[in-house]
Short mmCIF file of C-alpha atoms in Angstrom, two decimals:
data_model
loop_
_atom_site.label_atom_id
_atom_site.label_comp_id
_atom_site.label_asym_id
_atom_site.label_seq_id
_atom_site.Cartn_x
_atom_site.Cartn_y
_atom_site.Cartn_z
CA MET A 1 57.89 -1.17 -129.72
CA ALA A 2 57.18 2.55 -129.80
CA SER A 3 60.90 3.30 -129.91
CA GLN A 4 61.16 1.44 -133.23
CA ASP A 5 58.02 2.93 -134.76
CA PRO A 6 59.02 4.21 -138.25
CA LEU A 7 56.72 7.23 -138.12
CA LEU A 8 58.03 8.45 -134.76
CA LEU A 9 61.66 7.80 -135.72
CA LEU A 10 61.21 9.72 -138.98
CA ARG A 11 59.57 12.63 -137.16
CA GLN A 12 62.36 12.74 -134.55
CA SER A 13 65.01 12.74 -137.29
CA ILE A 14 63.25 15.60 -139.14
CA ALA A 15 62.89 17.64 -135.93
CA GLY A 16 66.55 17.11 -135.05
CA GLY A 17 67.82 17.98 -138.52
CA GLY A 18 69.46 14.59 -138.98
CA ASN A 19 70.34 13.05 -142.32
CA ILE A 20 67.80 10.72 -143.89
CA ILE A 21 69.49 8.51 -146.47
CA PRO A 22 68.04 5.76 -148.72
CA THR A 23 70.64 2.98 -148.93
CA ALA A 24 71.11 -0.38 -150.63
CA SER A 25 71.93 -2.19 -147.36
CA PRO A 26 71.42 -1.59 -143.61
CA ASP A 27 75.16 -1.17 -142.98
CA SER A 28 75.79 1.35 -145.77
CA ASP A 29 75.74 5.15 -145.51
CA GLU A 30 76.04 5.68 -149.26
CA GLU A 31 72.92 7.12 -150.82
CA ALA A 32 71.10 4.88 -153.31
CA PRO A 33 68.28 5.76 -155.74
CA LEU A 34 64.90 5.49 -154.09
CA SER A 35 63.80 3.00 -156.75
CA THR A 36 66.49 0.47 -155.72
CA ALA A 37 67.00 1.32 -152.03
CA THR A 38 66.24 -1.38 -149.47
CA HIS A 39 66.64 0.64 -146.25
CA LEU A 40 66.16 4.15 -144.93
CA VAL A 41 68.99 5.21 -142.62
CA LEU A 42 68.18 7.82 -139.96
CA THR A 43 71.09 9.48 -138.15
CA HIS A 44 69.25 11.35 -135.37
CA PRO A 45 69.12 10.86 -132.42
CA ASN A 46 70.87 7.53 -133.05
CA ARG A 47 71.69 5.73 -136.28
CA VAL A 48 68.97 3.27 -137.25
CA ALA A 49 68.30 1.47 -140.54
CA LEU A 50 64.65 0.76 -141.31
CA PRO A 51 63.42 -1.50 -144.14
CA ILE A 52 62.12 0.92 -146.73
CA ASP A 53 59.14 -1.31 -147.58
CA ALA A 54 58.10 -1.59 -143.91
CA PRO A 55 54.41 -0.76 -143.33
CA THR A 56 53.67 2.17 -141.03
CA ARG A 57 50.79 3.20 -138.80
CA PHE A 58 49.60 5.62 -141.48
CA THR A 59 46.60 4.14 -143.30
CA SER A 60 45.18 5.40 -146.57
CA ALA A 61 41.54 6.33 -147.09
CA GLU A 62 41.03 2.75 -148.31
CA GLY A 63 42.34 1.41 -144.99
CA LYS A 64 45.67 0.06 -146.30
CA ALA A 65 48.93 0.57 -144.38
CA VAL A 66 51.26 2.94 -146.25
CA ASP A 67 54.89 1.82 -146.51
CA LEU A 68 57.90 3.86 -145.35
CA ARG A 69 59.13 4.52 -148.92
CA SER A 70 55.85 6.27 -149.76
CA ILE A 71 55.99 8.32 -146.55
CA TYR A 72 59.59 9.47 -147.19
CA PHE A 73 58.93 10.17 -150.90
CA ALA A 74 55.91 12.34 -150.03
CA TRP A 75 57.95 14.25 -147.45
CA ILE A 76 60.86 15.14 -149.75
CA ASN A 77 58.35 16.30 -152.39
CA ARG A 78 56.14 18.19 -149.94
CA ASP A 79 56.55 21.50 -151.80
CA PHE A 80 55.07 20.06 -155.00
CA ALA A 81 51.46 20.65 -155.93
CA ILE A 82 49.29 17.57 -156.38
CA PRO A 83 49.75 17.34 -160.20
CA GLU A 84 53.55 17.66 -159.91
CA TYR A 85 53.65 15.18 -157.04
CA ASN A 86 51.57 12.64 -158.99
CA ALA A 87 53.90 13.05 -161.98
CA VAL A 88 57.10 12.32 -160.02
CA ALA A 89 55.38 9.45 -158.19
CA THR A 90 54.35 7.91 -161.51
CA LYS A 91 57.92 8.24 -162.77
CA LEU A 92 59.28 6.49 -159.67
CA ASN A 93 56.75 3.67 -160.04
CA GLU A 94 57.87 3.19 -163.64
CA GLU A 95 61.50 3.00 -162.51
CA MET A 96 60.63 0.27 -160.00
CA ALA A 97 58.92 -1.69 -162.79
CA GLY A 98 56.47 -3.54 -160.58
CA ARG A 99 58.94 -4.49 -157.82
CA ALA A 100 57.16 -2.01 -155.57
CA SER A 101 55.08 1.13 -155.87
CA VAL A 102 54.61 4.33 -153.91
CA HIS A 103 51.22 5.35 -152.63
CA MET A 104 49.85 8.52 -154.26
CA PHE A 105 48.52 10.56 -151.36
CA ALA A 106 45.30 12.50 -151.72
CA PHE A 107 45.30 16.15 -150.64
CA VAL A 108 43.85 15.52 -147.18
CA GLU A 109 46.17 12.57 -146.58
CA ARG A 110 49.23 14.67 -147.44
CA LEU A 111 48.05 17.49 -145.17
CA VAL A 112 47.60 15.11 -142.23
CA LEU A 113 50.97 13.41 -142.88
CA PHE A 114 52.98 16.66 -143.10
CA THR A 115 51.25 18.07 -140.00
CA PHE A 116 52.24 14.95 -138.06
CA LEU A 117 55.85 14.82 -139.32
CA GLU A 118 56.33 18.51 -138.51
CA GLY A 119 55.20 17.82 -134.94
CA ALA A 120 52.07 20.00 -135.10
CA SER A 121 49.67 17.15 -134.32
CA GLU A 122 49.69 13.82 -132.52
CA GLU A 123 46.57 12.01 -133.62
CA SER A 124 44.50 11.58 -136.78
CA GLU A 125 41.96 9.26 -138.30
CA PHE A 126 44.68 8.15 -140.74
CA ILE A 127 47.26 7.31 -138.05
CA LYS A 128 46.70 4.28 -135.85
CA PRO A 129 47.63 4.73 -132.17
CA LEU A 130 50.67 3.02 -130.78
CA PRO A 131 50.16 -0.13 -128.69
CA GLY A 132 49.05 0.97 -125.24
CA GLU A 133 47.55 4.22 -126.49
CA LYS A 134 44.47 2.88 -128.26
CA ASP A 135 42.49 2.98 -125.00
CA ALA A 136 43.72 6.46 -124.11
CA SER A 137 40.29 8.04 -124.42
CA THR A 138 38.77 5.35 -122.20
CA ASN A 139 41.54 5.81 -119.66
CA ALA A 140 41.02 9.56 -119.64
CA SER A 141 37.32 9.25 -118.86
CA ALA A 142 38.01 6.63 -116.21
CA ALA A 143 40.75 8.66 -114.56
CA ALA A 144 38.40 11.12 -112.89
CA ALA A 145 35.97 8.41 -111.76
CA GLY A 146 38.74 6.27 -110.31
CA THR A 147 40.30 9.08 -108.30
CA ALA A 148 37.38 9.34 -105.87
CA SER A 149 37.44 5.63 -105.09
CA LYS A 150 41.20 5.84 -104.52
CA ILE A 151 40.64 8.60 -101.95
CA VAL A 152 38.00 6.55 -100.15
CA SER A 153 40.21 3.46 -100.14
CA ALA A 154 43.18 5.41 -98.83
CA ALA A 155 41.08 7.10 -96.18
CA LEU A 156 39.53 3.83 -94.95
CA SER A 157 42.92 2.17 -94.86
CA ARG A 158 44.18 4.96 -92.62
CA SER A 159 41.09 5.09 -90.36
CA GLY A 160 41.58 3.78 -86.87
CA ARG A 161 45.16 5.04 -86.81
CA GLY A 162 44.21 8.46 -85.54
CA THR A 163 44.91 10.17 -88.90
CA LEU A 164 41.42 10.36 -90.48
CA ASP A 165 37.95 9.94 -88.99
CA PRO A 166 35.85 7.25 -90.81
CA ARG A 167 32.90 9.66 -91.06
CA LEU A 168 35.17 12.22 -92.78
CA ALA A 169 36.36 9.51 -95.16
CA GLN A 170 32.71 8.80 -96.04
CA ILE A 171 32.17 12.48 -96.80
CA TYR A 172 35.28 12.51 -99.02
CA GLY A 173 33.86 9.47 -100.84
CA GLY A 174 30.80 11.46 -101.84
CA GLU A 175 32.77 14.35 -103.35
CA ARG A 176 32.76 14.95 -107.09
CA HIS A 177 36.37 15.00 -108.24
CA MET A 178 36.97 17.71 -110.85
CA GLY A 179 40.41 16.57 -112.05
CA ASP A 180 43.13 18.82 -113.38
CA ARG A 181 43.43 20.71 -116.68
CA ASN A 182 45.13 17.81 -118.47
CA THR A 183 42.52 15.15 -117.60
CA VAL A 184 39.51 17.46 -118.11
CA LEU A 185 40.54 19.43 -121.21
CA ARG A 186 43.20 17.37 -122.97
CA GLY A 187 42.92 13.76 -121.90
CA ILE A 188 45.73 11.90 -120.20
CA LYS A 189 48.56 13.49 -122.21
CA PRO A 190 49.21 17.17 -122.99
CA THR A 191 48.54 18.28 -126.56
CA ASP A 192 50.27 21.15 -128.33
CA PHE A 193 47.71 23.45 -129.99
CA SER A 194 50.25 26.01 -131.21
CA HIS A 195 49.68 24.98 -134.83
CA VAL A 196 46.14 26.41 -134.63
CA ARG A 197 47.65 29.91 -134.66
CA LYS A 198 49.11 29.27 -138.12
CA LEU A 199 45.79 27.94 -139.42
CA ALA A 200 43.88 30.92 -138.01
CA ALA A 201 46.25 33.56 -139.37
CA VAL A 202 44.71 33.48 -142.86
CA PHE A 203 41.27 34.36 -141.43
CA MET A 204 42.50 37.26 -139.33
CA THR A 205 43.93 39.52 -142.06
CA ARG A 206 42.60 43.06 -141.63
CA LYS A 207 40.28 44.22 -144.41
CA PRO A 208 40.83 47.66 -146.06
CA GLY A 209 39.23 50.40 -143.97
CA ALA A 210 38.81 48.23 -140.91
CA PRO A 211 40.12 49.51 -137.54
CA PRO A 212 43.54 48.26 -136.46
CA LEU A 213 43.55 44.96 -134.62
CA ALA A 214 45.39 44.15 -131.45
CA ALA A 215 49.15 43.83 -131.68
CA GLY A 216 50.21 40.51 -133.09
CA ILE A 217 46.77 39.75 -134.61
CA GLY A 218 46.07 40.17 -138.32
CA SER A 219 49.41 41.83 -138.94
CA GLY A 220 50.71 42.46 -142.44
CA THR A 221 52.73 39.25 -142.27
CA ALA A 222 49.59 37.10 -142.30
CA LEU A 223 48.99 35.20 -145.53
CA SER A 224 46.01 36.12 -147.66
CA LEU A 225 43.47 33.42 -148.41
CA ASN A 226 44.85 32.75 -151.90
CA GLN A 227 48.53 33.34 -151.16
CA LYS A 228 50.89 30.37 -151.15
CA PRO A 229 53.94 30.12 -148.89
CA ALA A 230 57.16 31.37 -150.46
CA ARG A 231 59.07 28.65 -152.27
CA ARG A 232 62.74 28.59 -153.10
CA PRO A 233 63.12 29.15 -156.88
CA ASP A 234 64.94 26.62 -159.05
CA PRO A 235 68.55 27.49 -159.96
CA ILE A 236 69.36 27.92 -163.67
CA ILE A 237 72.26 26.52 -165.73
CA LEU A 238 73.00 28.04 -169.16
CA LEU A 239 74.39 25.70 -171.83
CA SER A 240 76.30 26.83 -174.89
CA PRO A 241 74.19 26.95 -178.08
CA SER A 242 77.31 26.40 -180.20
CA ALA A 243 77.25 23.39 -182.53
CA SER A 244 80.81 22.57 -181.41
CA SER A 245 79.79 22.26 -177.76
CA LEU A 246 80.17 18.75 -176.34
CA LEU A 247 77.19 19.31 -174.03
CA ARG A 248 73.82 20.22 -175.53
CA MET A 249 70.20 19.86 -174.48
CA SER A 250 70.01 16.37 -175.97
CA ASN A 251 72.77 14.83 -173.83
CA ALA A 252 73.03 17.14 -170.78
CA LYS A 253 70.55 15.23 -168.61
CA GLN A 254 72.24 11.85 -169.15
CA PHE A 255 75.63 13.41 -168.41
CA LEU A 256 74.77 15.55 -165.37
CA GLU A 257 72.33 13.08 -163.78
CA GLY A 258 73.56 9.72 -165.01
CA GLY A 259 77.29 10.41 -165.07
CA ARG A 260 77.85 9.09 -168.61
CA TYR A 261 78.79 11.08 -171.70
CA THR A 262 77.18 10.46 -175.08
CA PRO A 263 77.42 12.67 -178.20
CA PRO A 264 74.70 15.30 -178.61
CA ASP A 265 71.88 14.92 -181.09
CA HIS A 266 72.06 18.06 -183.21
CA ASN A 267 68.53 17.45 -184.51
CA SER A 268 67.03 17.85 -181.06
CA SER A 269 64.58 20.73 -180.65
CA GLN A 270 64.41 20.85 -176.85
CA SER A 271 64.39 24.38 -175.42
CA MET A 272 64.42 23.55 -171.71
CA LEU A 273 64.91 20.55 -169.43
CA HIS A 274 65.20 19.77 -165.72
CA VAL A 275 67.84 17.82 -163.84
CA GLN A 276 67.88 16.94 -160.16
CA ARG A 277 70.84 16.80 -157.83
CA LEU A 278 71.18 16.45 -154.05
CA MET A 279 73.33 19.35 -152.83
CA LYS A 280 74.16 18.01 -149.37
CA ASP A 281 75.82 21.20 -148.12
CA ILE A 282 72.75 23.28 -149.04
CA ASP A 283 69.73 20.99 -148.56
CA PRO A 284 70.55 17.44 -147.43
CA SER A 285 66.90 16.37 -147.15
CA ARG A 286 65.74 16.63 -150.78
CA PRO A 287 67.22 17.01 -154.28
CA MET A 288 67.32 20.42 -155.90
CA ARG A 289 65.80 20.87 -159.35
CA PHE A 290 67.93 22.74 -161.90
CA ILE A 291 66.57 24.37 -165.07
CA LEU A 292 68.79 23.99 -168.17
CA VAL A 293 68.42 26.36 -171.14
CA GLU A 294 70.70 27.38 -174.01
CA GLY A 295 69.88 31.09 -174.05
CA PRO A 296 68.38 33.89 -171.92
CA GLU A 297 65.82 35.03 -174.49
CA GLN A 298 62.88 34.26 -172.17
CA PHE A 299 64.60 35.63 -169.04
CA LYS A 300 63.07 38.18 -166.71
CA PRO A 301 65.64 40.48 -165.06
CA GLU A 302 65.41 38.67 -161.72
CA TYR A 303 66.20 35.30 -163.37
CA TRP A 304 69.88 36.26 -163.50
CA ASN A 305 69.99 35.99 -159.71
CA ARG A 306 69.26 32.27 -160.17
CA VAL A 307 71.96 31.50 -162.77
CA VAL A 308 74.56 29.27 -161.05
CA ALA A 309 76.71 28.13 -164.01
CA VAL A 310 77.40 28.92 -167.67
CA PHE A 311 78.84 26.25 -169.98
CA THR A 312 80.95 27.80 -172.73
CA THR A 313 83.17 26.81 -175.64
CA GLY A 314 85.08 30.09 -175.42
CA GLN A 315 83.13 31.80 -178.23
CA THR A 316 82.20 35.27 -176.99
CA TRP A 317 79.16 35.62 -179.26
CA GLN A 318 77.41 33.31 -176.80
CA PHE A 319 77.30 36.18 -174.28
CA LYS A 320 75.85 38.80 -176.65
CA ASN A 321 72.38 38.84 -175.01
CA TYR A 322 73.59 38.11 -171.48
CA ARG A 323 73.22 40.56 -168.61
CA TRP A 324 77.02 40.79 -168.64
CA SER A 325 78.22 40.51 -172.23
CA GLN A 326 81.93 40.79 -171.39
CA PRO A 327 83.45 37.47 -170.20
CA ALA A 328 85.61 39.15 -167.55
CA GLU A 329 82.52 40.71 -165.96
CA LEU A 330 80.28 37.66 -166.50
CA PHE A 331 82.58 35.23 -164.73
CA LYS A 332 82.93 37.54 -161.74
CA HIS A 333 79.28 36.81 -161.02
CA VAL A 334 78.70 33.31 -162.44
CA LEU A 335 80.77 30.13 -162.52
CA GLY A 336 82.00 29.23 -166.00
CA VAL A 337 82.48 25.62 -167.16
CA TYR A 338 84.38 24.40 -170.22
CA LEU A 339 84.03 20.75 -171.29
CA GLY A 340 86.55 19.40 -173.80
CA TRP A 341 88.22 16.18 -174.97
CA ARG A 342 90.89 14.65 -172.76
CA GLY A 343 94.35 15.08 -174.29
CA GLU A 344 93.45 18.27 -176.17
CA GLN A 345 94.35 21.81 -175.15
CA PRO A 346 91.44 24.17 -174.40
CA PRO A 347 91.05 27.19 -176.71
CA GLU A 348 93.17 30.24 -176.03
CA SER A 349 90.04 32.20 -175.12
CA ILE A 350 89.24 29.75 -172.30
CA ARG A 351 92.74 30.12 -170.87
CA ALA A 352 92.33 33.91 -171.11
CA PHE A 353 89.17 33.77 -168.97
CA GLY A 354 91.33 32.65 -166.04
CA HIS A 355 90.52 30.65 -162.92
CA ARG A 356 86.85 31.64 -162.89
CA VAL A 357 86.16 29.08 -165.62
CA LEU A 358 86.36 25.43 -164.56
CA THR A 359 88.10 23.36 -167.24
CA CYS A 360 87.05 19.70 -167.49
CA PHE A 361 87.84 16.94 -169.96
CA VAL A 362 86.06 13.70 -170.90
CA GLU A 363 87.43 10.75 -172.82
CA LYS A 364 86.94 10.95 -176.56
CA TRP A 365 83.83 9.22 -177.78
CA ARG A 366 84.19 5.90 -179.53
CA ASP A 367 81.53 3.68 -181.03
CA PRO A 368 80.34 1.30 -178.27
CA SER A 369 80.59 -1.59 -180.75
CA GLN A 370 84.36 -1.19 -180.84
CA ALA A 371 86.39 -3.34 -178.47
CA GLY A 372 87.31 -1.51 -175.27
CA ALA A 373 85.15 1.52 -176.07
CA GLU A 374 83.44 1.41 -172.69
CA THR A 375 86.52 0.85 -170.54
CA SER A 376 87.28 4.56 -170.14
CA ARG A 377 83.72 5.84 -169.69
CA TRP A 378 83.93 5.31 -165.92
CA ARG A 379 85.89 8.56 -165.76
CA ASP A 380 82.80 10.49 -166.89
CA ARG A 381 81.33 10.30 -163.40
CA GLU A 382 84.50 11.80 -161.91
CA VAL A 383 84.14 14.77 -164.25
CA VAL A 384 80.45 15.19 -163.40
CA GLU A 385 81.17 15.11 -159.65
CA SER A 386 83.85 17.81 -160.02
CA ILE A 387 81.41 20.02 -161.94
CA TRP A 388 78.64 19.63 -159.34
CA LYS A 389 81.07 20.25 -156.49
CA ALA A 390 82.19 23.53 -158.05
CA ILE A 391 78.56 24.57 -158.63
CA GLU A 392 77.65 23.76 -155.02
CA VAL A 393 80.58 25.75 -153.59
CA ASN A 394 79.69 28.71 -155.83
CA MET A 395 76.01 28.52 -154.82
CA ARG A 396 76.82 28.57 -151.11
CA ALA A 397 79.09 31.55 -151.61
CA LYS A 398 76.32 33.42 -153.46
CA GLY A 399 73.78 32.87 -150.67
CA TRP A 400 71.79 29.76 -151.66
CA ARG A 401 70.26 28.12 -148.59
CA LYS A 402 67.86 25.30 -147.82
CA ASP A 403 64.82 27.60 -148.02
CA ALA A 404 66.13 30.71 -149.75
CA ALA A 405 67.91 31.95 -152.87
CA PRO A 406 69.98 35.11 -153.42
CA THR A 407 67.93 38.16 -154.38
CA SER A 408 70.79 40.07 -155.99
CA PHE A 409 74.44 39.73 -156.96
#
């Protein structure tokens, strides 16, 4: 049925701003990793759970039906360029280890898919028509021809009752029916061509020295041919470079993404890494990518607008090259985070920084080979969730939105 068509349901949910959640069962509303999810739950206009491996009407260039997981994965990564998209798709396929795989869309396929999901188009060579619509073009051409015969039939059926002369009905039967604007220009259903304005804008930019164009055409807001749409920058988290810090580049990803603490590897030479996190109160449709670095040496001045958290051990030398080198001033603008061992008091300097520094504690590390070493590690996830919640609240207060970042503090 059309009402249960995955493509249409997904498009309706996107248009209505509803939540789209991968889950491990049809009755659950708890988000599951895309690699292990079994269903995709849509909350708008009504809650519906679709099997995530269900084939859709979208067919690849090779003629194969593309599954719902691939469609959803391409949508949440729509801002990525083709090389970045292929990289994250390859990573997801490795995580699924042969149980399933996502289709890697070619450029034209992605363009057609996004145009359809955004509601700018209805038909495409890659999208099969719904049952009952495949003969739409035939019906449109037959509509005009059938109208004349209907008039003749109606006229003849009324003749003899004093309402229409049979000779007049014969004249009506010889008329050429022109149809209306929908049947002649657009087929049997209206089509929205408003998206053409966006496509044409790049060709209507006024050249230097050319006379002004009409109002609304070729204005300064039109994109140049080589200009890409503005993209929300990635937020930045600064880690402490101190050797005594419990969180370093070598273990930050496993802790902040996986929710499990392991000791840092002090021989690691990483200078930057990325972690992803779904910030539901900012952008519920796709995870945000965070950049983690241990120092601002490569910063441009505007990068400080993107710093959302600073991990510190309380040693003030860490802030020497910061935009705000005094802790009192720094933590007025940026959230501070201290991570220590449970059962130990934080340093006096951390307590002096005040409430602007979030103080968190993890269980002391024990060798996993020891009995009971893993029994207390479940608390790590609680600590991670409290850190992310504080970062999200701070980001919203600073002006982070689904499609925009703060431009100044």
